[in-house]
Short mmCIF file of N, CA, C and O in Angstrom, two decimals:
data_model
loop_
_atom_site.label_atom_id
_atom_site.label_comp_id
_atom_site.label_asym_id
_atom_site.label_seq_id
_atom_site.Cartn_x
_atom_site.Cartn_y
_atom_site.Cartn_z
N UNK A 17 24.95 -17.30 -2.94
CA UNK A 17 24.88 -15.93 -2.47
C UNK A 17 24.69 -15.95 -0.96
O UNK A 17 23.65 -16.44 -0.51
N UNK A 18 25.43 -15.55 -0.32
CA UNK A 18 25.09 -15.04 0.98
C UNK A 18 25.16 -13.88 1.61
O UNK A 18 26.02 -13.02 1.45
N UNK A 19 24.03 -13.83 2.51
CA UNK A 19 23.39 -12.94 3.08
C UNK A 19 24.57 -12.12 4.09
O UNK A 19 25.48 -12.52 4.81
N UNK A 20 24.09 -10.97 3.79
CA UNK A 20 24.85 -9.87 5.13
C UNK A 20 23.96 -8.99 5.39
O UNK A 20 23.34 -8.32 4.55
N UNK A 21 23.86 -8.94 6.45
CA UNK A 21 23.11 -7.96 7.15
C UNK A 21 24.02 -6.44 6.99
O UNK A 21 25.24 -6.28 7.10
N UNK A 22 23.03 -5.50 6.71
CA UNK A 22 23.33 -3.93 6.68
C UNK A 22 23.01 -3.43 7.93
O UNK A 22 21.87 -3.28 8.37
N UNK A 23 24.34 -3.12 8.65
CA UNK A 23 23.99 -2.34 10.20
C UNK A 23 23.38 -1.31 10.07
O UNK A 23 22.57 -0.97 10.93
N UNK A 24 23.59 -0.68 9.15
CA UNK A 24 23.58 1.26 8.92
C UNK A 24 22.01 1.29 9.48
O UNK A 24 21.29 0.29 9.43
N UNK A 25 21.68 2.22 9.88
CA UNK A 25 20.36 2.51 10.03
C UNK A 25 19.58 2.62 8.79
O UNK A 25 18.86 1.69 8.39
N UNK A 26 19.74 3.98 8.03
CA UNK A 26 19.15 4.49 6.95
C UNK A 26 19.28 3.10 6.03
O UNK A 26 18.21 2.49 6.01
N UNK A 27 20.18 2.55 5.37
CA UNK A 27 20.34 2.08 4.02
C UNK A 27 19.58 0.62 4.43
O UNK A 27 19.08 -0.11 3.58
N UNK A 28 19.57 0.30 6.00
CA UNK A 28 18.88 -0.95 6.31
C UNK A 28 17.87 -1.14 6.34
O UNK A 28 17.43 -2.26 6.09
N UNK A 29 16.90 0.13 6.72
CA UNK A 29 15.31 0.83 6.35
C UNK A 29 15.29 0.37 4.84
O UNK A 29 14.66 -0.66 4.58
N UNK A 30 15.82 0.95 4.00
CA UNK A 30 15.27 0.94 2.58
C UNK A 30 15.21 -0.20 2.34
O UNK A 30 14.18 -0.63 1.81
N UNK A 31 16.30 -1.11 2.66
CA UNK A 31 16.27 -2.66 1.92
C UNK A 31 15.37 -3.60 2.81
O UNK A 31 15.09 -4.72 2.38
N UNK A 32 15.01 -3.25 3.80
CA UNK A 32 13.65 -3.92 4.37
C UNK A 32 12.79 -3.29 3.61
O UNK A 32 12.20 -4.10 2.90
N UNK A 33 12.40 -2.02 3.42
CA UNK A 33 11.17 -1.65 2.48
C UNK A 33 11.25 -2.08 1.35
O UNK A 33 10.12 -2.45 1.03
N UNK A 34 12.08 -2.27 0.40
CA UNK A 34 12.35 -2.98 -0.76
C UNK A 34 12.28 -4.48 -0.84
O UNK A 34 12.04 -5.04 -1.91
N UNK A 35 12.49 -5.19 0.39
CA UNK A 35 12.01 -6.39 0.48
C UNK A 35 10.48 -6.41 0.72
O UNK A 35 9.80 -6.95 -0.16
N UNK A 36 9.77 -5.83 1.94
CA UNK A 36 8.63 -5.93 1.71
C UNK A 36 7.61 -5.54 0.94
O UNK A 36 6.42 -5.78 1.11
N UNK A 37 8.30 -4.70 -0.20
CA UNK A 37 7.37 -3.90 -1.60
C UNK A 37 7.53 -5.30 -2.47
O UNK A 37 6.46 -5.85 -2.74
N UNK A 38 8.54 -5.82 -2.86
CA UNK A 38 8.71 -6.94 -3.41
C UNK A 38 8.24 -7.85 -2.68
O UNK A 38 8.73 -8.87 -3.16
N UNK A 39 7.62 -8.14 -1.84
CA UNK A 39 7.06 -9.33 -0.97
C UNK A 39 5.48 -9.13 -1.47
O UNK A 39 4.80 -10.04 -1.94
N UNK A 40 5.06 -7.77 -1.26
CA UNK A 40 3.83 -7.56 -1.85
C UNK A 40 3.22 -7.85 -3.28
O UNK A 40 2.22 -8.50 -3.56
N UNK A 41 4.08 -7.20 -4.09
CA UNK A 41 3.80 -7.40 -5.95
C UNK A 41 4.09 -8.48 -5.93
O UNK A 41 3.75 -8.89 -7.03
N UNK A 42 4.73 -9.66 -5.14
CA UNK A 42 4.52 -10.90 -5.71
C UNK A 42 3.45 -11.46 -5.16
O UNK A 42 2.77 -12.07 -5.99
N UNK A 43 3.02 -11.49 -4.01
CA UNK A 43 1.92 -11.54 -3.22
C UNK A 43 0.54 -11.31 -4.31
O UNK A 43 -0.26 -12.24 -4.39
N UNK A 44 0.34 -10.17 -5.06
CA UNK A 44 -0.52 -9.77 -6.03
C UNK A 44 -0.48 -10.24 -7.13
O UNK A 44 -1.57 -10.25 -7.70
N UNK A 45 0.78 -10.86 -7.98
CA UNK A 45 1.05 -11.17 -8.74
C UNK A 45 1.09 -12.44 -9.29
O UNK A 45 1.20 -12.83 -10.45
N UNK A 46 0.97 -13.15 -7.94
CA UNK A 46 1.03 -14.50 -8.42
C UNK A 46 -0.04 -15.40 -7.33
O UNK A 46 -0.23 -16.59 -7.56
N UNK A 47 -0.45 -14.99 -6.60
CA UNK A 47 -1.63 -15.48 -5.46
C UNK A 47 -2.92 -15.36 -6.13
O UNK A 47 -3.36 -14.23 -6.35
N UNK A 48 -3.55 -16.34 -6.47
CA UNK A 48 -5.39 -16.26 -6.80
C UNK A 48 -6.08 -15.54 -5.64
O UNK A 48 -6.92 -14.65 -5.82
N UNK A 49 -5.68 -15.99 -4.39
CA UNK A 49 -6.14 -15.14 -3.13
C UNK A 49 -6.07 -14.29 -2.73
O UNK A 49 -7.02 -14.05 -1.98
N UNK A 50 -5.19 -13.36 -2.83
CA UNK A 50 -4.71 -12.16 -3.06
C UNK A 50 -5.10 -11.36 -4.05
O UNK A 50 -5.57 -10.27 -3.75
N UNK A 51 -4.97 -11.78 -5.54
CA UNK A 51 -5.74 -10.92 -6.50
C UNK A 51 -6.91 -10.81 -6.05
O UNK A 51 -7.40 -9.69 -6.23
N UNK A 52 -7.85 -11.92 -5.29
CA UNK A 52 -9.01 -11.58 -5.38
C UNK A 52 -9.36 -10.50 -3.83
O UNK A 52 -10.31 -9.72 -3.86
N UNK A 53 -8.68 -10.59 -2.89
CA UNK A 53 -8.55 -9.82 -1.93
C UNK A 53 -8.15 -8.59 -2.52
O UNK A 53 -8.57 -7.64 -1.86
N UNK A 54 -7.84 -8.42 -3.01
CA UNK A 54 -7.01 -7.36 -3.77
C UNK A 54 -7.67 -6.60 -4.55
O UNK A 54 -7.40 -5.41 -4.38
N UNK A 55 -8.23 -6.77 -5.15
CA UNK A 55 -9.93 -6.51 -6.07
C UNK A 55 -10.63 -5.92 -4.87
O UNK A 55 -10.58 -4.71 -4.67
N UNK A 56 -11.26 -6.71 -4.09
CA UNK A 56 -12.21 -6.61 -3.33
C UNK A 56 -11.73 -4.99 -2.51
O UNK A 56 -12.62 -4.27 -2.06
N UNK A 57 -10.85 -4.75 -2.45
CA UNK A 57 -10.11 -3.84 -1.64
C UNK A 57 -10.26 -2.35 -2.22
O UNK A 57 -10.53 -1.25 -1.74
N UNK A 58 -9.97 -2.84 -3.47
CA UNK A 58 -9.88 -1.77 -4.66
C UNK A 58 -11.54 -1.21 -4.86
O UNK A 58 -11.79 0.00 -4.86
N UNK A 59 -12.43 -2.09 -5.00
CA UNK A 59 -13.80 -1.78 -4.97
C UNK A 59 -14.52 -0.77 -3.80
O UNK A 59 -15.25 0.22 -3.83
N UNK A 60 -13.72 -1.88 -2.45
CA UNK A 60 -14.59 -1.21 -1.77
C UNK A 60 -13.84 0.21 -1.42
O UNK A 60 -14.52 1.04 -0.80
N UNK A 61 -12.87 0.45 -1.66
CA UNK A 61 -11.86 1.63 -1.95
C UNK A 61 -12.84 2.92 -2.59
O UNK A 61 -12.95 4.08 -2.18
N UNK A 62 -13.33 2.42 -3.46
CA UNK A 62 -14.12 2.98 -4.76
C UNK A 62 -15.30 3.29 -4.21
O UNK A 62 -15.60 4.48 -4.34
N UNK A 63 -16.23 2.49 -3.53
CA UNK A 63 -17.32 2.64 -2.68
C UNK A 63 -17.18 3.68 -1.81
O UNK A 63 -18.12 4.47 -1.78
N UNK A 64 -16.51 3.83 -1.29
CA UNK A 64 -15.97 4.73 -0.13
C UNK A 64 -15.90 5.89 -0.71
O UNK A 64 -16.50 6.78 -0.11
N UNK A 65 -15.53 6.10 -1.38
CA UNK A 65 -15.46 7.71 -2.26
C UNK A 65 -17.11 7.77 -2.65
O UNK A 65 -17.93 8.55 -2.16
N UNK A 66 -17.31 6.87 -3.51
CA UNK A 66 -18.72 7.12 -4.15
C UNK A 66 -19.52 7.61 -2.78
O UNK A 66 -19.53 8.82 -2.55
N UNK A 67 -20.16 6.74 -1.90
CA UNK A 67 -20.68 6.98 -0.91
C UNK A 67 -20.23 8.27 -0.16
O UNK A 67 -21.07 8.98 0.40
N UNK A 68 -19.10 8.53 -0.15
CA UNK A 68 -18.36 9.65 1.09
C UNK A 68 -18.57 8.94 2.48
O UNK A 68 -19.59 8.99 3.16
N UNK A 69 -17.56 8.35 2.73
CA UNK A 69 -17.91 7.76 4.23
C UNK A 69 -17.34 8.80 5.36
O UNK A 69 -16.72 9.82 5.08
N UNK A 70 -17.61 8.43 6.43
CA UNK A 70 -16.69 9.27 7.42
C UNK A 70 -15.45 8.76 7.69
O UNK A 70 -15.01 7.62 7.51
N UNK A 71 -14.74 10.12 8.31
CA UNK A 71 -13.71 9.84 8.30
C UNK A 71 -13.29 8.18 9.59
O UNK A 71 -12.33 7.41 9.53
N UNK A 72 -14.08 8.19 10.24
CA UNK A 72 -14.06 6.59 11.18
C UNK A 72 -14.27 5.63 10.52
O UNK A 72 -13.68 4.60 10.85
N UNK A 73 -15.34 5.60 9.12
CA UNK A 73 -15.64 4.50 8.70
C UNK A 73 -14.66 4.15 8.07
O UNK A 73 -14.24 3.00 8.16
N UNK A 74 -13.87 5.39 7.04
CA UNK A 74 -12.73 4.94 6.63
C UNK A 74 -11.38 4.49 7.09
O UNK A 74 -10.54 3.94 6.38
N UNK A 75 -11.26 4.82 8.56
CA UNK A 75 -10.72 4.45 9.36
C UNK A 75 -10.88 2.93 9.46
O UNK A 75 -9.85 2.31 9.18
N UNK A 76 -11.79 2.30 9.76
CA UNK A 76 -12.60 0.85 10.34
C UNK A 76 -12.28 0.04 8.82
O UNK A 76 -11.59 -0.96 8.98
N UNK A 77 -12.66 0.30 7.46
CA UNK A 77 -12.98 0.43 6.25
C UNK A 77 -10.98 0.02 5.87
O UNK A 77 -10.59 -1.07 5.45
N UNK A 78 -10.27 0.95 6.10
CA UNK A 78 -8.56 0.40 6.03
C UNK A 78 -8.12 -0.39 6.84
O UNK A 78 -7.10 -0.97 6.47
N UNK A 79 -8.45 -0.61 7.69
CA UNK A 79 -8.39 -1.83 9.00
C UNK A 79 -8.57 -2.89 8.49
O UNK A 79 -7.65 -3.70 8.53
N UNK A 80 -9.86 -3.24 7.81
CA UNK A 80 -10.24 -4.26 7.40
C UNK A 80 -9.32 -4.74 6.28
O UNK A 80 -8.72 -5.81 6.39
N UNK A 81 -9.18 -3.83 5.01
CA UNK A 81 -8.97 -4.37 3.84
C UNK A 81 -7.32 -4.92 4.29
O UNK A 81 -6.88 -6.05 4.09
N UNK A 82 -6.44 -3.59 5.05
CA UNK A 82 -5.69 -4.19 5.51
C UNK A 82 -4.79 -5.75 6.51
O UNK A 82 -3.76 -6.41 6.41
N UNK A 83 -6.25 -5.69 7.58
CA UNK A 83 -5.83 -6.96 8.18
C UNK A 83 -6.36 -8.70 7.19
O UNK A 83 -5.91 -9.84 7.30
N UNK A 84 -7.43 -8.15 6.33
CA UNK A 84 -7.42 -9.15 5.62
C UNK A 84 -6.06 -9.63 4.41
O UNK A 84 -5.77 -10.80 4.15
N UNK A 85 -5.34 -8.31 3.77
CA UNK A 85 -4.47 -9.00 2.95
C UNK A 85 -3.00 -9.07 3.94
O UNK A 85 -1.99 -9.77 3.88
N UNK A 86 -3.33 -8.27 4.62
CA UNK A 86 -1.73 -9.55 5.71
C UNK A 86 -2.05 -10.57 6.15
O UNK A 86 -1.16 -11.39 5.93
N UNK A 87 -3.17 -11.17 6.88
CA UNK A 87 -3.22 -12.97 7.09
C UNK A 87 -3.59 -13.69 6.06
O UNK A 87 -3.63 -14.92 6.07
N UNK A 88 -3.82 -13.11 5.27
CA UNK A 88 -4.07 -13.35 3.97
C UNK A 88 -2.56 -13.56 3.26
O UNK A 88 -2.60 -14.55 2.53
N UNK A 89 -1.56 -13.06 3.27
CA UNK A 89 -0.41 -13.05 2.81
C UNK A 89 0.59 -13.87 3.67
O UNK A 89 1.66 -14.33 3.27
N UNK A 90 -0.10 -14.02 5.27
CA UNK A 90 0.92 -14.75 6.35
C UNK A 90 0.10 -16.34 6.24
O UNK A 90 0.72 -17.21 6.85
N UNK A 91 -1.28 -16.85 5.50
CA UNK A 91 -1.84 -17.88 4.78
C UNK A 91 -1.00 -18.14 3.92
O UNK A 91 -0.60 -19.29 4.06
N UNK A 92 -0.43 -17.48 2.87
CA UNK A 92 0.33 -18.03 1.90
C UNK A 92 1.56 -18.40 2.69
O UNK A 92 1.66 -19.62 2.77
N UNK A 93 2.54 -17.76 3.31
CA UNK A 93 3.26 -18.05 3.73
C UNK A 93 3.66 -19.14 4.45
O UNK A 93 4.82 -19.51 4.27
N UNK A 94 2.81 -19.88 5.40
CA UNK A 94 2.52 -20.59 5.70
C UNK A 94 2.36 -22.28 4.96
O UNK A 94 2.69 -23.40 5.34
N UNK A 95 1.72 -21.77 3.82
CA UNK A 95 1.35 -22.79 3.29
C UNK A 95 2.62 -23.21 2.14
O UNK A 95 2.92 -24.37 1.87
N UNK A 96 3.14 -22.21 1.67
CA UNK A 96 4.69 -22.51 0.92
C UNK A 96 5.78 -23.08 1.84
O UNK A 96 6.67 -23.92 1.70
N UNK A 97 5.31 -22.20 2.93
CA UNK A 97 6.53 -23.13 4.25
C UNK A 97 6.30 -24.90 4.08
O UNK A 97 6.97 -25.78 3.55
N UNK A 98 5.24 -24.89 4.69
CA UNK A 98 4.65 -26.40 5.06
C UNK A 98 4.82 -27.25 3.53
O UNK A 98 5.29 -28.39 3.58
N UNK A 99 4.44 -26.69 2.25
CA UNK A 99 4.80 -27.66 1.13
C UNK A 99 6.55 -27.65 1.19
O UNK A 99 7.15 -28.70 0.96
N UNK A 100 7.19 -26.55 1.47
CA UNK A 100 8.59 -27.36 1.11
C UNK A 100 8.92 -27.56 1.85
O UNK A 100 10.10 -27.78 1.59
N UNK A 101 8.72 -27.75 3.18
CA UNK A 101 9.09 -28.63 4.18
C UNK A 101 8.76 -30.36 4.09
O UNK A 101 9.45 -31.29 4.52
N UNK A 102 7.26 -30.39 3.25
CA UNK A 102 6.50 -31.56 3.45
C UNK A 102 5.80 -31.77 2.22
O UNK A 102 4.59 -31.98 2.30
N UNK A 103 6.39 -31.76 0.97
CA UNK A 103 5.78 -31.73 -0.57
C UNK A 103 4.55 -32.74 -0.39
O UNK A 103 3.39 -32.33 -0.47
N UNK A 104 4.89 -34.17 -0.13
CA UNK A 104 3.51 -35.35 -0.20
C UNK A 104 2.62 -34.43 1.23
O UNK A 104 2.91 -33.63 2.12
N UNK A 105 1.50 -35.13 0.79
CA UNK A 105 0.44 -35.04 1.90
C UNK A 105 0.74 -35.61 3.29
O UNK A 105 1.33 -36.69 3.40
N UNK A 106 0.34 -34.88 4.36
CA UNK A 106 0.36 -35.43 5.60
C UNK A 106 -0.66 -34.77 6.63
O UNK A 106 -0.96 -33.58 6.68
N UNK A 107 -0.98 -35.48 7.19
CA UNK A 107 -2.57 -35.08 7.76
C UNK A 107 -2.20 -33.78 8.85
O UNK A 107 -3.08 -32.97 9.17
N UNK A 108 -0.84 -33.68 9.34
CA UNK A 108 -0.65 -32.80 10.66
C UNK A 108 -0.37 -31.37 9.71
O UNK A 108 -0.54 -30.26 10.20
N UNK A 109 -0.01 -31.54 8.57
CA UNK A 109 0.88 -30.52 7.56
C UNK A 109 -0.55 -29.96 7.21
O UNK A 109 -0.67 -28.86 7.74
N UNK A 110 -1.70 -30.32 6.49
CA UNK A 110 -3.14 -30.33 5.89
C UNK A 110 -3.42 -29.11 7.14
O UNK A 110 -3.39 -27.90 6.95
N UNK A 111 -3.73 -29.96 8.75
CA UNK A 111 -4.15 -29.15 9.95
C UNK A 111 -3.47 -27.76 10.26
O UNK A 111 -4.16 -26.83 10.65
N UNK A 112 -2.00 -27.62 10.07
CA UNK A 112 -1.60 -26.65 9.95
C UNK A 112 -2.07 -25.65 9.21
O UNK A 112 -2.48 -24.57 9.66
N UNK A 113 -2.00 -26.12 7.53
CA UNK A 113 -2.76 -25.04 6.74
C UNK A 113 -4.08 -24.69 6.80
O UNK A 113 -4.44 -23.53 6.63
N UNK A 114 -5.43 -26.28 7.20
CA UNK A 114 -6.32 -25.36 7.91
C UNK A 114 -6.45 -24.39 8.75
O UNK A 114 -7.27 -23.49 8.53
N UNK A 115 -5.37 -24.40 10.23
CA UNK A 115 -5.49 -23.44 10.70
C UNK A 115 -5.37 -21.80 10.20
O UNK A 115 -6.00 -20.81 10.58
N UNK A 116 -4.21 -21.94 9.12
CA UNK A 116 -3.98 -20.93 8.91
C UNK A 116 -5.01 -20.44 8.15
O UNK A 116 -5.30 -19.29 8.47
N UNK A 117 -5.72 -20.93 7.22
CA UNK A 117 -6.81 -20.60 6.34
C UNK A 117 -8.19 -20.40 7.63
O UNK A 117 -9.24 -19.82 7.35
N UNK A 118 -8.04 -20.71 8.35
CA UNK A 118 -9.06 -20.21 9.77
C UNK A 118 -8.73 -19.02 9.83
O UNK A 118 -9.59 -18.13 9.82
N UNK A 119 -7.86 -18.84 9.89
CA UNK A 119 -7.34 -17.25 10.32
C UNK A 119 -7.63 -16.53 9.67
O UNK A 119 -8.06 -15.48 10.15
N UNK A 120 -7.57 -16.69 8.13
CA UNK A 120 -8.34 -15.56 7.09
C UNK A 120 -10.05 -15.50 7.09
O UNK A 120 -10.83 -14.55 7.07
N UNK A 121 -10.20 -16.63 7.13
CA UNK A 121 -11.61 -16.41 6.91
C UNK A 121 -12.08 -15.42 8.14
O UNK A 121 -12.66 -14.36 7.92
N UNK A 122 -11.71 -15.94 9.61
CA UNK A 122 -12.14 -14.58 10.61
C UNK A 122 -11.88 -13.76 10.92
O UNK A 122 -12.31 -13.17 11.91
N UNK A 123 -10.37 -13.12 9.52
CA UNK A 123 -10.59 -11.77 9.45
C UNK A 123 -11.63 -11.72 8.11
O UNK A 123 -12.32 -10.72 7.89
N UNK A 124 -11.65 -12.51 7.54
CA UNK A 124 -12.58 -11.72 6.30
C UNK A 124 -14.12 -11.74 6.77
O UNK A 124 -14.82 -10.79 6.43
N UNK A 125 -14.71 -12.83 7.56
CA UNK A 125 -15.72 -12.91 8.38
C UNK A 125 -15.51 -11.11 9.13
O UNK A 125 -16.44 -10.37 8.80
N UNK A 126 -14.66 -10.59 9.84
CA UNK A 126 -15.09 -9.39 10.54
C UNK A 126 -14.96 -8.17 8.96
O UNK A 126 -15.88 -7.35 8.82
N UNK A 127 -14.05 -8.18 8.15
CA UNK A 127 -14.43 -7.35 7.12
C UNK A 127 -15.60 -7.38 6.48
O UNK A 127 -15.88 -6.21 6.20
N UNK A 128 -16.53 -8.20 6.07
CA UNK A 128 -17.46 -8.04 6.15
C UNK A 128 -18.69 -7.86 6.59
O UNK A 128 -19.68 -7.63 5.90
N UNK A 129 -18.60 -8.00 8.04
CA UNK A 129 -19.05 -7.59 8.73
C UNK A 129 -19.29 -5.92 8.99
O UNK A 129 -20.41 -5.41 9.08
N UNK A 130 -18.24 -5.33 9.07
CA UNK A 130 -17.67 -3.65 8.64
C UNK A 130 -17.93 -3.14 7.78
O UNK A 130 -18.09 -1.92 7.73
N UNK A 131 -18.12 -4.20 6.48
CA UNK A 131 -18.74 -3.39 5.26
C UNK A 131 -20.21 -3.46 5.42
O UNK A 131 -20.95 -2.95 4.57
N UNK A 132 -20.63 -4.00 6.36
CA UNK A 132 -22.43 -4.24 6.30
C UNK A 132 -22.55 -3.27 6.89
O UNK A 132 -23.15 -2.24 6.60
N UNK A 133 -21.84 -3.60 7.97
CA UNK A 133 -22.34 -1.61 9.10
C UNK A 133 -21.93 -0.39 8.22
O UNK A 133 -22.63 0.63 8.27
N UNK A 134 -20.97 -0.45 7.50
CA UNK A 134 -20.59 0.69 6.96
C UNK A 134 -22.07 0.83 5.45
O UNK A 134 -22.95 1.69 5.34
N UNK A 135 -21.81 -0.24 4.68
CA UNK A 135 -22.57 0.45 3.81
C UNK A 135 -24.22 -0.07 4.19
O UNK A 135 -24.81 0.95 4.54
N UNK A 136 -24.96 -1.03 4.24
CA UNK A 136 -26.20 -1.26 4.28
C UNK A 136 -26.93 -0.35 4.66
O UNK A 136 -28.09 -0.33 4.25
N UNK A 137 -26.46 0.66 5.56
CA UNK A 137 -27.53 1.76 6.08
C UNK A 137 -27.16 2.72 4.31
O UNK A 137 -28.22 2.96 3.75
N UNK A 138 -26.35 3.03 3.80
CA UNK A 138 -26.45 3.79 2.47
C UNK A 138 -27.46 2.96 1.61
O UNK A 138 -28.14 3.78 0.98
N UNK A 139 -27.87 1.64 1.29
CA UNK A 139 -28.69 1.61 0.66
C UNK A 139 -30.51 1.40 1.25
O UNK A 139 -31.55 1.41 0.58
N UNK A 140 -30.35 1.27 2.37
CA UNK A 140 -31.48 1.16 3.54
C UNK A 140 -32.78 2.26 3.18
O UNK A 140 -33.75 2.34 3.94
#
Protein backbone atom coordinates (compact mmCIF):
# COMPACT_ATOMS: atom_id res chain seq x y z
CA UNK A 1 0.00 0.00 0.00
CA UNK A 2 1.22 3.29 -0.65
CA UNK A 3 0.82 6.38 0.77
CA UNK A 4 -0.63 9.65 -0.94
CA UNK A 5 -0.92 12.57 0.52
CA UNK A 6 -4.51 14.48 0.37
CA UNK A 7 -3.86 18.18 -0.74
CA UNK A 8 -7.50 19.25 -0.17
CA UNK A 9 -7.66 21.21 2.88
CA UNK A 10 -10.94 19.97 4.47
CA UNK A 11 -10.72 16.08 3.67
CA UNK A 12 -6.83 16.35 4.83
CA UNK A 13 -8.00 17.79 8.36
CA UNK A 14 -10.24 14.79 8.88
CA UNK A 15 -7.74 12.08 7.97
CA UNK A 16 -5.12 13.62 10.26
CA UNK A 17 -7.87 13.65 12.97
CA UNK A 18 -8.71 10.13 12.21
CA UNK A 19 -5.19 9.22 12.39
CA UNK A 20 -4.62 10.84 15.58
CA UNK A 21 -8.07 9.44 17.26
CA UNK A 22 -6.72 6.09 16.15
CA UNK A 23 -3.24 6.88 17.48
CA UNK A 24 -4.96 7.52 20.80
CA UNK A 25 -7.42 4.28 21.35
CA UNK A 26 -4.47 2.39 20.61
CA UNK A 27 -2.34 4.32 22.87
CA UNK A 28 -5.21 3.31 25.65
CA UNK A 29 -5.72 0.14 24.44
CA UNK A 30 -2.80 -1.51 24.42
CA UNK A 31 -0.13 0.61 26.68
CA UNK A 32 0.02 -0.53 30.58
CA UNK A 33 1.25 3.18 30.85
CA UNK A 34 -1.25 4.79 29.43
CA UNK A 35 -4.15 2.81 30.88
CA UNK A 36 -2.74 3.69 33.98
CA UNK A 37 -2.25 7.46 33.09
CA UNK A 38 -5.42 7.21 31.80
CA UNK A 39 -7.21 6.14 34.99
CA UNK A 40 -5.41 8.55 36.90
CA UNK A 41 -6.87 11.28 34.60
CA UNK A 42 -10.30 10.00 34.75
CA UNK A 43 -10.18 10.16 38.68
CA UNK A 44 -8.77 13.16 39.06
CA UNK A 45 -11.40 14.36 36.37
CA UNK A 46 -13.93 13.09 38.97
CA UNK A 47 -12.24 14.91 41.88
CA UNK A 48 -12.59 18.05 40.21
CA UNK A 49 -16.29 17.97 39.97
CA UNK A 50 -16.64 16.44 43.45
CA UNK A 51 -14.54 19.20 44.98
CA UNK A 52 -15.76 22.11 42.43
CA UNK A 53 -12.45 23.53 41.58
CA UNK A 54 -11.97 26.85 39.96
CA UNK A 55 -12.15 27.59 36.89
CA UNK A 56 -7.83 28.10 36.87
CA UNK A 57 -7.41 25.05 38.75
CA UNK A 58 -9.16 23.32 36.13
CA UNK A 59 -7.35 25.04 33.79
CA UNK A 60 -3.71 23.97 35.53
CA UNK A 61 -5.67 20.45 36.43
CA UNK A 62 -6.09 19.79 32.07
CA UNK A 63 -2.58 20.90 31.53
CA UNK A 64 -1.37 18.41 33.57
CA UNK A 65 -3.40 15.31 32.77
CA UNK A 66 -2.84 16.43 29.30
CA UNK A 67 0.96 17.02 29.10
CA UNK A 68 1.42 13.86 31.00
CA UNK A 69 -0.44 11.46 28.42
CA UNK A 70 1.38 13.10 25.34
CA UNK A 71 5.08 12.41 26.65
CA UNK A 72 3.68 9.75 27.89
CA UNK A 73 2.50 8.60 24.41
CA UNK A 74 5.81 10.36 22.64
CA UNK A 75 7.68 7.58 25.58
CA UNK A 76 6.01 4.92 23.79
CA UNK A 77 6.85 6.10 20.65
CA UNK A 78 10.10 6.31 21.14
CA UNK A 79 10.62 3.22 22.60
CA UNK A 80 8.80 1.10 19.59
CA UNK A 81 11.06 3.26 17.35
CA UNK A 82 14.35 2.24 19.10
CA UNK A 83 13.13 -1.69 19.46
CA UNK A 84 12.59 -1.93 15.71
CA UNK A 85 15.35 -0.22 14.82
CA UNK A 86 17.52 -2.23 17.48
CA UNK A 87 15.42 -5.52 18.71
CA UNK A 88 18.76 -7.05 20.92
CA UNK A 89 19.94 -4.84 23.69
CA UNK A 90 22.36 -2.06 23.29
CA UNK A 91 23.52 0.21 25.93
CA UNK A 92 23.16 3.67 23.65
CA UNK A 93 19.42 2.30 22.53
CA UNK A 94 18.60 1.47 26.73
CA UNK A 95 20.02 5.56 27.21
CA UNK A 96 17.79 6.72 24.68
CA UNK A 97 14.72 5.16 26.24
CA UNK A 98 15.92 6.30 29.63
CA UNK A 99 15.87 9.58 28.44
CA UNK A 100 12.68 9.41 27.17
CA UNK A 101 11.16 7.81 30.31
CA UNK A 102 12.95 11.05 32.10
CA UNK A 103 10.72 13.02 30.32
CA UNK A 104 7.57 11.47 31.73
CA UNK A 105 8.41 11.18 35.00
CA UNK A 106 9.05 15.29 35.05
CA UNK A 107 5.97 15.80 33.65
CA UNK A 108 4.29 13.48 36.03
CA UNK A 109 6.67 14.81 38.88
CA UNK A 110 4.97 18.52 37.98
CA UNK A 111 1.31 16.84 37.75
CA UNK A 112 1.54 15.98 40.89
CA UNK A 113 2.76 18.50 42.14
CA UNK A 114 -0.62 20.54 40.77
CA UNK A 115 -2.68 18.06 42.28
CA UNK A 116 -1.11 18.80 45.80
CA UNK A 117 -1.69 22.58 45.35
CA UNK A 118 -4.92 21.97 43.89
CA UNK A 119 -6.37 19.48 46.25
CA UNK A 120 -4.43 19.27 49.79
CA UNK A 121 -5.79 22.61 50.88
CA UNK A 122 -9.58 20.72 50.27
CA UNK A 123 -8.66 18.23 52.73
CA UNK A 124 -6.45 20.62 55.12
Amino acid sequence: MEFQKDNTFVSGRIKSISFAVKGALKLISTEHSIMVQFSIGILITIAGFYFNITQTEWLFQTMAIGLVMSIEGLNTAVEKIADFIHPNYDERIGFIKDIAAGAVFFASISAILIGLIIYLPKFL
